[in-house]
Amino acid sequence: MLITFKSKAAADVVMYESHAKPILDLLHKDPARGVITAAEAGEAIAALEQQINASKAHEAAEALARDVNAHHNADVDDHNHEKIEAVSFSARAYPLLDMLREAKKGGYDILWGV
């Protein structure tokens, strides 16, 4: 299922629900329908930036774990490694973070599920 974030401040941001849910959980919002008011935007920006910084600190370790699990397991020991192109939390969150910043500047709300 898709979630479309709408605001007068920026173009719509569309995300799969499975990708938006961790962001909305962080902001204590319901994925089905909700609003981030202009007054809440500052706190939401701070929370997202903090989570992005924390996730960047763990990206290398997570990539290594994925590589080991993909190529060195009970069934196979594959030394021809393919580069894993995982999409990070920061990459997924950035469009909404950008929308939040613009909404805060303009004093607009962000809505979804309406």
XYZ file of N, CA and C in Angstrom:
342
model
N 0.840 -1.164 0.000
C 0.000 0.000 0.000
C 0.894 1.240 0.000
N 0.448 2.270 -0.656
C 1.190 3.519 -0.725
C 0.634 4.544 0.237
N 1.513 5.382 0.743
C 1.121 6.535 1.555
C 1.583 7.767 0.804
N 0.675 8.723 0.609
C 1.007 9.967 -0.068
C 0.941 11.105 0.946
N 2.094 11.722 1.185
C 2.172 12.880 2.071
C 1.909 14.122 1.232
N 0.998 14.969 1.709
C 0.601 16.160 0.964
C 0.798 17.399 1.823
N 1.266 18.452 1.173
C 1.419 19.735 1.842
C 1.461 20.821 0.779
N 0.989 21.996 1.150
C 1.094 23.141 0.245
C 2.537 23.611 0.113
N 3.402 23.124 0.971
C 4.793 23.563 1.007
C 5.665 22.903 -0.056
N 5.257 21.715 -0.544
C 6.124 20.968 -1.453
C 5.295 19.984 -2.275
N 5.951 19.384 -3.259
C 5.304 18.345 -4.056
C 5.006 17.132 -3.165
N 4.021 16.347 -3.582
C 3.659 15.147 -2.823
C 4.855 14.212 -2.687
N 4.911 13.539 -1.548
C 5.914 12.506 -1.299
C 5.156 11.196 -1.166
N 5.506 10.217 -2.012
C 4.831 8.928 -2.023
C 5.813 7.860 -1.551
N 5.363 7.051 -0.591
C 6.201 5.984 -0.042
C 5.352 4.734 0.146
N 6.010 3.580 0.040
C 5.345 2.357 0.452
C 5.084 2.444 1.952
N 3.962 1.883 2.379
C 3.616 1.915 3.800
C 4.707 1.267 4.650
N 5.294 0.185 4.153
C 6.341 -0.501 4.919
C 7.577 0.373 5.118
N 7.817 1.316 4.205
C 8.946 2.230 4.344
C 8.576 3.464 5.178
N 7.336 3.886 5.091
C 6.885 5.061 5.842
C 6.616 4.737 7.310
N 6.215 3.483 7.588
C 5.829 3.117 8.959
C 6.923 3.381 9.990
N 8.202 3.004 9.753
C 9.220 3.320 10.766
C 9.372 4.823 11.018
N 9.193 5.608 9.990
C 9.285 7.061 10.144
C 8.108 7.570 10.966
N 6.907 7.113 10.616
C 5.714 7.561 11.338
C 5.696 7.031 12.767
N 6.206 5.817 12.989
C 6.316 5.298 14.355
C 7.240 6.183 15.183
N 8.336 6.610 14.593
C 9.274 7.501 15.270
C 8.594 8.805 15.677
N 7.682 9.274 14.822
C 6.972 10.532 15.081
C 5.674 10.323 15.858
N 5.409 9.065 16.251
C 4.198 8.709 17.012
C 2.935 9.076 16.241
N 2.938 8.709 14.942
C 1.794 9.001 14.076
C 1.245 7.705 13.496
N -0.056 7.710 13.221
C -0.747 6.559 12.641
C -0.494 6.522 11.132
N -0.013 5.386 10.605
C 0.235 5.306 9.167
C -1.032 5.413 8.305
N -2.188 5.074 8.849
C -3.417 5.075 8.058
C -3.870 6.492 7.695
N -3.787 7.396 8.642
C -4.252 8.760 8.405
C -3.674 9.662 9.484
N -3.253 10.845 9.087
C -2.727 11.740 10.096
C -2.302 13.082 9.566
N -1.755 13.851 10.494
C -1.294 15.195 10.183
C -0.073 15.512 11.043
N 0.860 16.194 10.457
C 1.947 16.827 11.204
C 1.716 18.307 11.022
N 1.333 18.968 12.092
C 1.025 20.392 11.995
C 2.314 21.192 11.861
N 2.161 22.424 11.415
C 3.326 23.313 11.298
C 3.989 23.488 12.655
N 3.199 23.490 13.718
C 3.748 23.639 15.070
C 4.556 22.409 15.491
N 4.206 21.233 14.982
C 4.921 19.997 15.309
C 6.144 19.767 14.423
N 6.262 20.509 13.348
C 7.299 20.257 12.348
C 8.705 20.335 12.939
N 8.970 21.279 13.807
C 10.299 21.423 14.408
C 10.715 20.184 15.182
N 9.813 19.664 15.998
C 10.101 18.448 16.763
C 10.271 17.250 15.835
N 9.451 17.178 14.793
C 9.542 16.073 13.844
C 10.874 16.107 13.097
N 11.307 17.294 12.706
C 12.595 17.456 12.022
C 13.726 16.992 12.938
N 13.706 17.426 14.174
C 14.759 17.049 15.126
C 14.794 15.537 15.337
N 13.629 14.911 15.473
C 13.572 13.464 15.688
C 14.101 12.705 14.473
N 13.712 13.137 13.284
C 14.191 12.476 12.067
C 15.689 12.662 11.880
N 16.181 13.867 12.106
C 17.624 14.105 11.964
C 18.423 13.257 12.949
N 17.930 13.133 14.168
C 18.608 12.315 15.174
C 18.639 10.839 14.748
N 17.515 10.334 14.236
C 17.457 8.940 13.795
C 18.336 8.712 12.566
N 18.378 9.676 11.667
C 19.231 9.568 10.480
C 20.694 9.488 10.896
N 21.111 10.350 11.806
C 22.500 10.317 12.286
C 22.824 8.999 12.969
N 21.898 8.481 13.755
C 22.117 7.199 14.435
C 22.197 6.060 13.425
N 21.349 6.087 12.409
C 21.361 5.003 11.420
C 22.621 5.042 10.569
N 23.148 6.221 10.288
C 24.383 6.318 9.505
C 25.564 5.722 10.254
N 25.532 5.773 11.561
C 26.615 5.222 12.370
C 26.664 3.698 12.266
N 25.544 3.075 11.898
C 25.471 1.617 11.852
C 25.437 1.045 10.438
N 25.470 1.890 9.408
C 25.339 1.401 8.032
C 26.439 0.428 7.641
N 27.677 0.712 7.981
C 28.785 -0.170 7.588
C 28.651 -1.542 8.241
N 28.307 -1.577 9.519
C 28.150 -2.850 10.221
C 26.982 -3.653 9.648
N 25.895 -2.977 9.317
C 24.744 -3.665 8.746
C 25.072 -4.213 7.357
N 25.823 -3.464 6.557
C 26.211 -3.934 5.226
C 27.089 -5.170 5.333
N 27.999 -5.170 6.280
C 28.868 -6.329 6.484
C 28.048 -7.547 6.908
N 27.114 -7.362 7.809
C 26.271 -8.471 8.262
C 25.446 -9.030 7.111
N 24.883 -8.166 6.258
C 24.119 -8.633 5.095
C 25.021 -9.432 4.155
N 26.229 -8.940 3.945
C 27.175 -9.616 3.054
C 27.535 -11.004 3.585
N 27.826 -11.080 4.865
C 28.177 -12.367 5.466
C 27.004 -13.327 5.379
N 25.808 -12.857 5.689
C 24.632 -13.726 5.637
C 24.318 -14.173 4.215
N 24.568 -13.326 3.242
C 24.256 -13.664 1.861
C 25.262 -14.637 1.260
N 26.516 -14.566 1.672
C 27.553 -15.323 0.983
C 28.263 -16.381 1.818
N 28.129 -16.350 3.105
C 28.817 -17.314 3.966
C 27.811 -17.900 4.944
N 27.151 -18.947 4.501
C 26.171 -19.571 5.369
C 26.342 -21.086 5.292
N 25.435 -21.819 5.859
C 25.567 -23.279 5.931
C 25.529 -23.940 4.560
N 24.854 -23.318 3.596
C 24.683 -23.937 2.288
C 25.805 -23.627 1.308
N 26.433 -22.502 1.457
C 27.378 -22.073 0.429
C 28.443 -21.154 1.014
N 29.613 -21.193 0.405
C 30.668 -20.240 0.751
C 31.081 -19.582 -0.558
N 30.394 -18.516 -0.897
C 30.562 -17.839 -2.177
C 31.551 -16.688 -2.024
N 32.651 -16.759 -2.755
C 33.653 -15.694 -2.677
C 33.497 -14.662 -3.791
N 32.515 -14.853 -4.658
C 32.238 -13.880 -5.714
C 31.136 -12.943 -5.237
N 31.509 -11.989 -4.449
C 30.547 -11.109 -3.799
C 29.971 -10.092 -4.775
N 28.674 -9.934 -4.707
C 27.999 -8.881 -5.444
C 27.747 -7.736 -4.480
N 27.850 -6.547 -4.989
C 27.612 -5.384 -4.148
C 26.126 -5.297 -3.810
N 25.826 -5.212 -2.524
C 24.443 -5.079 -2.076
C 24.087 -3.600 -2.087
N 23.007 -3.272 -2.745
C 22.582 -1.886 -2.870
C 21.367 -1.642 -1.979
N 21.576 -1.642 -0.710
C 20.481 -1.411 0.232
C 20.139 0.074 0.295
N 18.874 0.369 0.474
C 18.435 1.755 0.608
C 18.412 2.075 2.095
N 19.161 3.065 2.482
C 19.302 3.403 3.899
C 18.076 4.142 4.429
N 17.966 4.165 5.743
C 16.894 4.919 6.395
C 16.966 6.378 5.991
N 18.176 6.941 5.950
C 18.317 8.361 5.611
C 17.831 8.645 4.197
N 18.106 7.750 3.254
C 17.648 7.942 1.877
C 16.124 7.875 1.791
N 15.536 6.980 2.555
C 14.073 6.863 2.547
C 13.410 8.057 3.243
N 14.029 8.554 4.300
C 13.428 9.627 5.100
C 13.649 11.020 4.510
N 14.675 11.188 3.672
C 15.039 12.525 3.203
C 13.897 13.274 2.506
N 13.140 12.666 1.595
C 12.066 13.440 0.951
C 11.047 13.999 1.946
N 10.693 13.196 2.942
C 9.747 13.685 3.951
C 10.410 14.736 4.835
N 11.677 14.551 5.155
C 12.407 15.542 5.947
C 12.451 16.879 5.210
N 12.700 16.837 3.916
C 12.725 18.056 3.104
C 11.349 18.726 3.105
N 10.290 17.918 2.975
C 8.933 18.454 3.020
C 8.657 19.093 4.379
N 9.103 18.449 5.451
C 8.914 18.998 6.797
C 9.596 20.364 6.942
N 10.799 20.466 6.422
C 11.527 21.740 6.506
C 10.785 22.848 5.769
N 10.298 22.533 4.576
C 9.559 23.537 3.795
C 8.221 23.873 4.463
N 7.560 22.875 5.027
C 6.288 23.113 5.714
C 6.492 24.001 6.937
N 7.577 23.782 7.648
C 7.879 24.618 8.814
C 8.117 26.063 8.392
N 8.900 26.251 7.318
C 9.176 27.611 6.819
C 7.900 28.347 6.436
N 7.003 27.625 5.730
C 5.793 28.261 5.232
C 4.626 28.218 6.190
N 4.762 27.498 7.290
C 3.658 27.397 8.246
C 2.528 26.498 7.755
N 2.879 25.437 6.998
C 1.888 24.524 6.447
C 1.906 23.187 7.180
N 0.759 22.518 7.131
C 0.636 21.174 7.689
C 0.990 20.134 6.616
N 1.291 18.920 7.065
C 1.484 17.781 6.181
C 0.415 16.755 6.526
N -0.298 16.287 5.502
C -1.405 15.349 5.684
C -1.158 14.073 4.905
N -1.730 12.967 5.361
C -1.731 11.725 4.591
C -2.967 10.928 4.969
N -3.395 10.078 4.037
C -4.560 9.231 4.267
C -5.881 9.956 4.147
N -5.869 11.111 3.529
C -7.119 11.887 3.364
C -7.556 11.897 1.924
